[in-house]
Amino acid sequence: MKPIRVCVVITGLGIGGAEHALLKLLTAMDRQRVEVSLVVLGQLDALAPQFRAIGIEPIFIGLRAGRWPLGEVGRLIRAVRELEPDLLQGWMYHGNLAASFVAARLARPACWSVRDTPDAAHGHSRFTRMTIALSRWYLGRVTRIFNVSARSAAYCSEHLGWPAERTEVLPNGLDLSRFRPDPAAREAFRQEQGWSTDTPVVAMVARWSPVKNHRLFLEAAASLRARLPEVRFVLIGKDLDAGNTTLAGWLAELDLLDAVVLLGPRHDVEALYPAFDLVALTSKSEGFPNVLAEAMACGVPVVTTDVGDAAEIVGDTGCVVSPTAQAFADALARLLVYPERAARGRAARERIAARYAIDGIAARLTDRYAAIVNAGR
């Protein structure tokens, strides 16, 4: 049987959770059943080498943020037409709109993938909000909306009027052979930092953005350090480095300069998670918080705000708390001294393995594609 030809349309290949989720999904997908092409609307290409490594050569259209020039739109249509896909899959809001736009002209089915909860707390740009609004024109044509979380799916149905009957929750999946407990990696990172095996370490992995609420994390860190002076903190993500003057000011204000390590963006987070005792997430809004599942797969318990599907991911293996510094500090302190923290870490990995293994997610999506394409033949 010929493989199904799927053209994925994505905004860009920057370093972000949605882009990494796509990379993991396509890596796990059965290429005997699905032939994948990748069209990139913009110019961000940081992850392009990783896609090439799995045999997918991205096609860059070159659109610039906030603009839809006719020349580039024509190039987009021509590029997809030459690929002769059976189905178009949008990835993120701009990719969803573009995939539907082209699919309508080529008489092909289009699917959307929603990667976050588009509420006010997420703080989308004006252009992104306009893109979401324009997508309403294609609601009657979109075949399937794959939403990364149940909370986001409910929001889109209730507040945006998107069809619940054509919406399906498809969570992110994890490669459990990549994200796993690793005592050697733990020891190597701690030696690099000059920390002992027993030094309590709390990390947050999230790009610098108002929606991630780093200020709350640091306020909780200051409160926790007043109780446990030996505790250390690690921040990982875009713009979390010495060049961030706002962050530097907060660290000085809260007397955390000697307690926080700034690592900036990293491609090797799977080698870092095992070094931490806990991972925290203080976001105001999320869809499917990848960092929680990644940390848990590495056997690290988590403390998080109740955003997106965080509560569903964490279950009783960690803590879901209110967005206050006191609540976070209390939960972190409790888990750091909790005598069964290792048992919670094991339970966390087992929960991720049972619910979010990438092979099962990829197979499920492949089955959906086959049903959609076969129904139209």
C-alpha positions as a LaTeX table, in Angstrom:
\begin{tabular}{lrrr}
\hline
Residue & $x$ (\AA) & $y$ (\AA) & $z$ (\AA) \\
\hline
Met1 & 0.00 & 0.00 & 0.00 \\
Lys2 & 1.27 & 3.46 & $-0.88$ \\
Pro3 & 2.14 & 5.65 & 2.10 \\
Ile4 & $-0.10$ & 8.61 & 2.89 \\
Arg5 & 1.54 & 11.87 & 1.81 \\
Val6 & 1.21 & 14.44 & 4.58 \\
Cys7 & 2.45 & 18.01 & 4.23 \\
Val8 & 3.04 & 19.71 & 7.59 \\
Val9 & 2.89 & 23.52 & 7.53 \\
Ile10 & 4.59 & 25.20 & 10.48 \\
Thr11 & 5.36 & 28.81 & 11.39 \\
Gly12 & 9.11 & 28.38 & 11.92 \\
Leu13 & 11.75 & 26.03 & 13.26 \\
Gly14 & 12.85 & 28.01 & 16.28 \\
Ile15 & 13.73 & 26.42 & 19.60 \\
Gly16 & 10.37 & 25.94 & 21.31 \\
Gly17 & 8.13 & 23.30 & 22.82 \\
Ala18 & 5.80 & 23.08 & 19.81 \\
Glu19 & 8.68 & 22.68 & 17.37 \\
His20 & 10.36 & 20.03 & 19.50 \\
Ala21 & 7.03 & 18.21 & 19.87 \\
Leu22 & 6.72 & 18.02 & 16.08 \\
Leu23 & 10.29 & 16.75 & 15.75 \\
Lys24 & 9.65 & 13.98 & 18.28 \\
Leu25 & 6.38 & 13.03 & 16.63 \\
Leu26 & 7.81 & 12.81 & 13.12 \\
Thr27 & 10.84 & 10.88 & 14.39 \\
Ala28 & 8.53 & 8.23 & 15.83 \\
Met29 & 6.13 & 8.07 & 12.88 \\
Asp30 & 6.13 & 4.96 & 10.69 \\
Arg31 & 7.51 & 6.14 & 7.34 \\
Gln32 & 6.20 & 3.02 & 5.65 \\
Arg33 & 2.72 & 4.36 & 6.32 \\
Val34 & 3.27 & 8.12 & 6.17 \\
Glu35 & 5.48 & 10.13 & 3.82 \\
Val36 & 6.10 & 13.52 & 5.43 \\
Ser37 & 7.06 & 16.84 & 3.88 \\
Leu38 & 7.62 & 20.01 & 5.89 \\
Val39 & 6.84 & 23.55 & 4.73 \\
Val40 & 8.11 & 26.37 & 6.95 \\
Leu41 & 6.35 & 29.71 & 6.56 \\
Gly42 & 9.09 & 31.87 & 8.09 \\
Gln43 & 12.86 & 31.92 & 8.26 \\
Leu44 & 13.64 & 30.53 & 11.71 \\
Asp45 & 15.77 & 27.45 & 11.15 \\
Ala46 & 17.46 & 26.56 & 14.45 \\
Leu47 & 15.99 & 23.05 & 14.43 \\
Ala48 & 16.39 & 22.47 & 10.68 \\
Pro49 & 19.45 & 20.20 & 11.13 \\
Gln50 & 17.49 & 17.93 & 13.45 \\
Phe51 & 14.72 & 17.53 & 10.89 \\
Arg52 & 17.25 & 16.82 & 8.17 \\
Ala53 & 18.80 & 14.17 & 10.42 \\
Ile54 & 15.52 & 12.22 & 10.34 \\
Gly55 & 15.26 & 12.53 & 6.55 \\
Ile56 & 12.94 & 15.55 & 6.25 \\
Glu57 & 14.24 & 18.52 & 4.26 \\
Pro58 & 12.35 & 21.68 & 5.29 \\
Ile59 & 11.06 & 23.96 & 2.53 \\
Phe60 & 11.33 & 27.59 & 3.66 \\
Ile61 & 8.85 & 30.10 & 2.24 \\
Gly62 & 10.49 & 33.14 & 3.83 \\
Leu63 & 7.46 & 35.02 & 5.15 \\
Arg64 & 8.29 & 37.77 & 7.63 \\
Ala65 & 6.40 & 38.25 & 10.89 \\
Gly66 & 3.24 & 40.29 & 10.50 \\
Arg67 & 3.23 & 40.22 & 6.69 \\
Trp68 & 1.66 & 38.04 & 3.99 \\
Pro69 & 3.21 & 39.35 & 0.71 \\
Leu70 & 1.53 & 38.04 & $-2.43$ \\
Gly71 & 4.81 & 36.73 & $-3.83$ \\
Glu72 & 5.46 & 34.51 & $-0.83$ \\
Val73 & 1.84 & 33.37 & $-0.72$ \\
Gly74 & 2.16 & 32.28 & $-4.35$ \\
Arg75 & 5.39 & 30.47 & $-3.51$ \\
Leu76 & 3.59 & 28.67 & $-0.68$ \\
Ile77 & 0.82 & 27.44 & $-2.98$ \\
Arg78 & 3.29 & 26.30 & $-5.65$ \\
Ala79 & 5.50 & 24.52 & $-3.13$ \\
Val80 & 2.62 & 22.52 & $-1.67$ \\
Arg81 & 1.12 & 21.75 & $-5.08$ \\
Glu82 & 4.45 & 20.26 & $-6.22$ \\
Leu83 & 4.49 & 17.99 & $-3.18$ \\
Glu84 & 1.09 & 16.52 & $-4.16$ \\
Pro85 & 0.01 & 15.78 & $-0.58$ \\
Asp86 & $-3.02$ & 13.72 & 0.33 \\
Leu87 & $-3.53$ & 15.84 & 3.44 \\
Leu88 & $-2.23$ & 19.07 & 4.96 \\
Gln89 & $-1.44$ & 19.32 & 8.65 \\
Gly90 & $-1.14$ & 22.78 & 10.18 \\
Trp91 & 1.12 & 23.20 & 13.18 \\
Met92 & 0.41 & 26.23 & 15.42 \\
Tyr93 & $-2.02$ & 29.01 & 14.50 \\
His94 & $-0.24$ & 30.49 & 11.48 \\
Gly95 & 0.45 & 27.02 & 10.14 \\
Asn96 & $-3.20$ & 26.07 & 10.63 \\
Leu97 & $-4.43$ & 29.10 & 8.69 \\
Ala98 & $-1.90$ & 28.61 & 5.90 \\
Ala99 & $-2.63$ & 24.88 & 5.62 \\
Ser100 & $-6.38$ & 25.54 & 5.34 \\
Phe101 & $-5.82$ & 28.33 & 2.82 \\
Val102 & $-3.77$ & 26.09 & 0.52 \\
Ala103 & $-5.90$ & 22.99 & 1.09 \\
Ala104 & $-9.00$ & 24.89 & $-0.05$ \\
Arg105 & $-7.27$ & 25.73 & $-3.34$ \\
Leu106 & $-5.96$ & 22.21 & $-3.89$ \\
Ala107 & $-9.13$ & 20.42 & $-2.74$ \\
Arg108 & $-7.31$ & 18.50 & $-0.03$ \\
Pro109 & $-8.34$ & 17.83 & 3.58 \\
Ala110 & $-6.69$ & 19.98 & 6.24 \\
Cys111 & $-6.07$ & 19.29 & 9.92 \\
Trp112 & $-5.08$ & 21.74 & 12.62 \\
Ser113 & $-2.83$ & 21.29 & 15.60 \\
Val114 & $-3.38$ & 23.62 & 18.55 \\
Arg115 & $-0.36$ & 23.79 & 20.85 \\
Asp116 & $-1.51$ & 26.06 & 23.67 \\
Thr117 & $-4.58$ & 27.59 & 25.27 \\
Pro118 & $-5.37$ & 30.84 & 23.38 \\
Asp119 & $-6.69$ & 32.70 & 26.42 \\
Ala120 & $-5.83$ & 36.23 & 27.55 \\
Ala121 & $-3.25$ & 34.94 & 30.02 \\
His122 & $-1.14$ & 33.55 & 27.18 \\
Gly123 & $-0.56$ & 37.04 & 25.83 \\
His124 & $-0.51$ & 36.28 & 22.11 \\
Ser125 & 0.62 & 39.07 & 19.81 \\
Arg126 & $-1.89$ & 41.12 & 17.86 \\
Phe127 & $-0.89$ & 39.34 & 14.63 \\
Thr128 & $-1.41$ & 35.93 & 16.22 \\
Arg129 & $-4.80$ & 36.97 & 17.58 \\
Met130 & $-5.74$ & 38.18 & 14.11 \\
Thr131 & $-4.58$ & 34.87 & 12.64 \\
Ile132 & $-6.76$ & 32.94 & 15.10 \\
Ala133 & $-9.74$ & 35.14 & 14.19 \\
Leu134 & $-9.17$ & 34.70 & 10.45 \\
Ser135 & $-9.08$ & 30.93 & 10.90 \\
Arg136 & $-12.82$ & 31.02 & 11.56 \\
Trp137 & $-13.32$ & 31.29 & 7.79 \\
Tyr138 & $-12.10$ & 27.70 & 7.48 \\
Leu139 & $-13.95$ & 26.08 & 10.37 \\
Gly140 & $-16.42$ & 24.53 & 7.97 \\
Arg141 & $-13.59$ & 22.93 & 5.99 \\
Val142 & $-11.16$ & 21.78 & 8.65 \\
Thr143 & $-11.37$ & 17.99 & 8.89 \\
Arg144 & $-9.85$ & 17.48 & 12.33 \\
Ile145 & $-8.51$ & 19.69 & 15.10 \\
Phe146 & $-5.84$ & 17.96 & 17.15 \\
Asn147 & $-5.59$ & 19.81 & 20.42 \\
Val148 & $-2.66$ & 19.25 & 22.73 \\
Ser149 & $-4.73$ & 19.43 & 25.92 \\
Ala150 & $-8.28$ & 18.86 & 27.12 \\
Arg151 & $-8.38$ & 22.29 & 28.77 \\
Ser152 & $-7.36$ & 24.01 & 25.55 \\
Ala153 & $-9.88$ & 21.99 & 23.54 \\
Ala154 & $-12.67$ & 23.05 & 25.89 \\
Tyr155 & $-11.59$ & 26.70 & 25.71 \\
Cys156 & $-11.52$ & 26.69 & 21.89 \\
Ser157 & $-14.97$ & 25.14 & 21.73 \\
Glu158 & $-16.59$ & 27.34 & 24.36 \\
His159 & $-14.94$ & 30.69 & 23.62 \\
Leu160 & $-13.94$ & 30.50 & 19.95 \\
Gly161 & $-16.81$ & 28.39 & 18.65 \\
Trp162 & $-14.58$ & 25.70 & 17.16 \\
Pro163 & $-16.40$ & 22.41 & 16.47 \\
Ala164 & $-16.11$ & 20.06 & 19.45 \\
Glu165 & $-17.27$ & 17.10 & 17.33 \\
Arg166 & $-14.21$ & 17.50 & 15.09 \\
Thr167 & $-11.78$ & 18.13 & 17.93 \\
Glu168 & $-9.56$ & 15.45 & 19.42 \\
Val169 & $-7.05$ & 15.68 & 22.26 \\
Leu170 & $-3.66$ & 14.48 & 21.03 \\
Pro171 & $-1.10$ & 15.09 & 23.78 \\
Asn172 & 2.61 & 15.40 & 23.22 \\
Gly173 & 4.56 & 12.19 & 23.47 \\
Leu174 & 7.99 & 11.44 & 24.88 \\
Asp175 & 10.83 & 9.19 & 23.82 \\
Leu176 & 11.37 & 7.29 & 27.05 \\
Ser177 & 14.76 & 6.01 & 25.88 \\
Arg178 & 15.94 & 9.63 & 25.67 \\
Phe179 & 14.23 & 11.04 & 28.76 \\
Arg180 & 15.16 & 8.66 & 31.58 \\
Pro181 & 16.91 & 8.61 & 34.96 \\
Asp182 & 20.66 & 8.87 & 34.46 \\
Pro183 & 22.86 & 8.77 & 37.59 \\
Ala184 & 26.02 & 9.42 & 35.55 \\
Ala185 & 24.53 & 12.57 & 33.99 \\
Arg186 & 23.41 & 13.71 & 37.43 \\
Glu187 & 26.88 & 13.33 & 38.86 \\
Ala188 & 28.59 & 14.97 & 35.85 \\
Phe189 & 26.44 & 18.13 & 36.00 \\
Arg190 & 26.81 & 18.49 & 39.74 \\
Gln191 & 30.58 & 18.12 & 39.54 \\
Glu192 & 30.62 & 20.75 & 36.79 \\
Gln193 & 28.80 & 23.17 & 39.10 \\
Gly194 & 30.83 & 22.25 & 42.17 \\
Trp195 & 27.80 & 20.83 & 43.97 \\
Ser196 & 27.70 & 17.69 & 46.07 \\
Thr197 & 25.33 & 14.80 & 45.45 \\
Asp198 & 23.26 & 15.96 & 48.41 \\
Thr199 & 22.91 & 19.62 & 47.38 \\
Pro200 & 19.18 & 20.31 & 46.87 \\
Val201 & 18.63 & 21.61 & 43.33 \\
Val202 & 15.41 & 23.03 & 41.85 \\
Ala203 & 15.16 & 23.90 & 38.15 \\
Met204 & 12.77 & 25.61 & 35.79 \\
Val205 & 12.94 & 24.99 & 32.05 \\
Ala206 & 11.03 & 27.71 & 30.18 \\
Arg207 & 11.89 & 30.48 & 27.75 \\
Trp208 & 11.95 & 34.07 & 29.02 \\
Ser209 & 8.38 & 35.27 & 28.54 \\
Pro210 & 5.73 & 36.98 & 30.71 \\
Val211 & 3.49 & 33.93 & 30.38 \\
Lys212 & 6.15 & 31.75 & 32.04 \\
Asn213 & 6.15 & 34.01 & 35.11 \\
His214 & 9.81 & 33.74 & 36.13 \\
Arg215 & 9.27 & 36.44 & 38.73 \\
Leu216 & 7.05 & 34.06 & 40.69 \\
Phe217 & 9.68 & 31.33 & 40.49 \\
Leu218 & 12.36 & 33.65 & 41.85 \\
Glu219 & 10.16 & 34.93 & 44.67 \\
Ala220 & 9.47 & 31.33 & 45.66 \\
Ala221 & 13.20 & 30.59 & 45.38 \\
Ala222 & 14.03 & 33.45 & 47.75 \\
Ser223 & 11.46 & 32.21 & 50.26 \\
Leu224 & 12.73 & 28.64 & 50.00 \\
Arg225 & 16.35 & 29.72 & 50.43 \\
Ala226 & 15.49 & 31.49 & 53.66 \\
Arg227 & 14.53 & 28.06 & 55.01 \\
Leu228 & 17.17 & 25.97 & 53.19 \\
Pro229 & 20.26 & 28.15 & 52.58 \\
Glu230 & 22.05 & 25.32 & 50.78 \\
Val231 & 19.43 & 25.03 & 47.99 \\
Arg232 & 20.48 & 25.95 & 44.45 \\
Phe233 & 18.40 & 26.86 & 41.39 \\
Val234 & 18.85 & 26.41 & 37.63 \\
Leu235 & 17.08 & 28.35 & 34.87 \\
Ile236 & 17.14 & 26.96 & 31.33 \\
Gly237 & 15.63 & 28.56 & 28.24 \\
Lys238 & 15.94 & 31.28 & 25.65 \\
Asp239 & 17.22 & 34.60 & 27.06 \\
Leu240 & 17.91 & 33.15 & 30.50 \\
Asp241 & 21.51 & 34.26 & 30.50 \\
Ala242 & 23.81 & 37.01 & 31.70 \\
Gly243 & 22.60 & 39.37 & 28.98 \\
Asn244 & 19.10 & 39.59 & 30.49 \\
Thr245 & 19.29 & 42.82 & 32.50 \\
Thr246 & 15.76 & 42.52 & 33.90 \\
Leu247 & 16.51 & 39.04 & 35.21 \\
Ala248 & 19.84 & 40.21 & 36.64 \\
Gly249 & 18.03 & 42.99 & 38.48 \\
Trp250 & 15.56 & 40.55 & 40.01 \\
Leu251 & 18.34 & 38.22 & 41.13 \\
Ala252 & 20.13 & 41.10 & 42.85 \\
Glu253 & 16.90 & 42.40 & 44.42 \\
Leu254 & 16.05 & 38.97 & 45.85 \\
Asp255 & 19.63 & 38.19 & 46.92 \\
Leu256 & 19.84 & 35.19 & 44.60 \\
Leu257 & 22.91 & 36.03 & 42.51 \\
Asp258 & 25.01 & 33.30 & 44.12 \\
Ala259 & 22.20 & 30.73 & 44.20 \\
Val260 & 20.92 & 30.71 & 40.59 \\
Val261 & 22.68 & 29.24 & 37.55 \\
Leu262 & 21.60 & 30.60 & 34.15 \\
Leu263 & 22.14 & 28.12 & 31.33 \\
Gly264 & 20.26 & 29.79 & 28.48 \\
Pro265 & 18.78 & 27.59 & 25.71 \\
Arg266 & 20.02 & 24.00 & 25.67 \\
His267 & 19.56 & 21.15 & 23.22 \\
Asp268 & 20.61 & 18.52 & 25.77 \\
Val269 & 17.94 & 18.93 & 28.44 \\
Glu270 & 17.63 & 15.15 & 28.73 \\
Ala271 & 21.15 & 15.17 & 30.22 \\
Leu272 & 20.23 & 17.95 & 32.66 \\
Tyr273 & 16.90 & 16.86 & 34.15 \\
Pro274 & 18.43 & 13.89 & 36.03 \\
Ala275 & 20.70 & 16.30 & 37.91 \\
Phe276 & 17.76 & 18.07 & 39.54 \\
Asp277 & 15.81 & 17.08 & 42.65 \\
Leu278 & 12.69 & 18.96 & 41.58 \\
Val279 & 11.44 & 20.86 & 38.52 \\
Ala280 & 9.05 & 23.79 & 38.89 \\
Leu281 & 6.75 & 25.51 & 36.40 \\
Thr282 & 5.13 & 28.83 & 37.28 \\
Ser283 & 3.33 & 29.53 & 33.99 \\
Lys284 & 0.15 & 31.61 & 33.72 \\
Ser285 & $-1.07$ & 29.62 & 30.70 \\
Glu286 & $-0.06$ & 26.42 & 28.89 \\
Gly287 & $-1.43$ & 23.76 & 26.61 \\
Phe288 & 0.53 & 20.59 & 27.31 \\
Pro289 & 3.55 & 21.58 & 29.44 \\
Asn290 & 6.30 & 19.46 & 27.90 \\
Val291 & 8.79 & 20.21 & 30.65 \\
Leu292 & 6.62 & 18.50 & 33.26 \\
Ala293 & 6.39 & 15.28 & 31.28 \\
Glu294 & 10.11 & 15.40 & 30.40 \\
Ala295 & 11.19 & 15.88 & 34.00 \\
Met296 & 8.84 & 13.16 & 35.22 \\
Ala297 & 10.13 & 10.74 & 32.58 \\
Cys298 & 13.59 & 11.36 & 34.05 \\
Gly299 & 12.29 & 10.43 & 37.49 \\
Val300 & 12.11 & 14.00 & 38.79 \\
Pro301 & 8.97 & 15.12 & 40.70 \\
Val302 & 7.45 & 18.47 & 39.71 \\
Val303 & 5.63 & 21.43 & 41.26 \\
Thr304 & 3.41 & 23.44 & 38.91 \\
Thr305 & 0.58 & 25.89 & 38.57 \\
Asp306 & $-2.76$ & 24.50 & 37.42 \\
Val307 & $-2.35$ & 25.37 & 33.74 \\
Gly308 & $-3.30$ & 23.45 & 30.61 \\
Asp309 & $-3.29$ & 19.73 & 31.34 \\
Ala310 & $-0.68$ & 20.02 & 34.11 \\
Ala311 & $-2.90$ & 18.37 & 36.73 \\
Glu312 & $-3.65$ & 15.47 & 34.39 \\
Ile313 & 0.04 & 14.99 & 33.61 \\
Val314 & 1.22 & 15.17 & 37.22 \\
Gly315 & $-1.51$ & 13.22 & 39.00 \\
Asp316 & $-0.45$ & 12.44 & 42.58 \\
Thr317 & 3.27 & 12.16 & 41.78 \\
Gly318 & 3.99 & 15.88 & 42.37 \\
Cys319 & 2.20 & 19.05 & 43.44 \\
Val320 & $-0.20$ & 21.37 & 41.62 \\
Val321 & $-0.38$ & 24.63 & 43.59 \\
Ser322 & $-1.88$ & 28.11 & 43.47 \\
Pro323 & 0.24 & 30.78 & 41.73 \\
Thr324 & 1.76 & 32.32 & 44.86 \\
Ala325 & 5.36 & 32.35 & 46.05 \\
Gln326 & 4.29 & 30.96 & 49.43 \\
Ala327 & 2.46 & 27.99 & 47.90 \\
Phe328 & 5.40 & 27.17 & 45.64 \\
Ala329 & 7.98 & 27.52 & 48.41 \\
Asp330 & 5.91 & 25.34 & 50.73 \\
Ala331 & 5.49 & 22.60 & 48.11 \\
Leu332 & 9.16 & 22.68 & 47.11 \\
Ala333 & 10.29 & 22.53 & 50.73 \\
Arg334 & 7.93 & 19.65 & 51.46 \\
Leu335 & 9.12 & 17.58 & 48.50 \\
Leu336 & 12.80 & 18.34 & 49.06 \\
Val337 & 12.69 & 16.81 & 52.53 \\
Tyr338 & 10.02 & 14.25 & 51.69 \\
Pro339 & 11.50 & 10.82 & 52.61 \\
Glu340 & 9.79 & 9.13 & 49.68 \\
Arg341 & 10.84 & 11.61 & 46.98 \\
Ala342 & 12.64 & 8.83 & 45.08 \\
Ala343 & 9.45 & 6.77 & 45.12 \\
Arg344 & 7.53 & 9.76 & 43.73 \\
Gly345 & 10.12 & 10.05 & 40.98 \\
Arg346 & 9.66 & 6.41 & 40.03 \\
Ala347 & 5.88 & 6.82 & 40.06 \\
Ala348 & 6.20 & 9.91 & 37.88 \\
Arg349 & 8.15 & 8.01 & 35.22 \\
Glu350 & 5.67 & 5.13 & 35.31 \\
Arg351 & 2.79 & 7.58 & 34.79 \\
Ile352 & 4.44 & 9.13 & 31.75 \\
Ala353 & 5.29 & 5.72 & 30.28 \\
Ala354 & 1.69 & 4.57 & 30.64 \\
Arg355 & 0.08 & 7.69 & 29.17 \\
Tyr356 & 2.48 & 9.60 & 26.93 \\
Ala357 & 4.95 & 7.26 & 25.21 \\
Ile358 & 5.70 & 8.79 & 21.80 \\
Asp359 & 5.30 & 5.57 & 19.80 \\
Gly360 & 1.68 & 5.22 & 20.84 \\
Ile361 & 0.89 & 8.87 & 20.11 \\
Ala362 & 2.49 & 8.66 & 16.66 \\
Ala363 & 0.64 & 5.44 & 15.78 \\
Arg364 & $-2.66$ & 6.96 & 16.87 \\
Leu365 & $-2.15$ & 10.03 & 14.66 \\
Thr366 & $-1.15$ & 7.83 & 11.72 \\
Asp367 & $-4.39$ & 5.88 & 12.09 \\
Arg368 & $-6.36$ & 9.15 & 12.04 \\
Tyr369 & $-4.61$ & 10.26 & 8.86 \\
Ala370 & $-5.40$ & 6.95 & 7.17 \\
Ala371 & $-9.08$ & 7.20 & 8.11 \\
Ile372 & $-9.33$ & 10.78 & 6.82 \\
Val373 & $-7.61$ & 10.07 & 3.50 \\
Asn374 & $-9.42$ & 6.78 & 2.89 \\
Ala375 & $-12.78$ & 8.42 & 3.58 \\
Gly376 & $-12.12$ & 10.92 & 0.80 \\
Arg377 & $-11.10$ & 8.38 & $-1.83$ \\
\hline
\end{tabular}
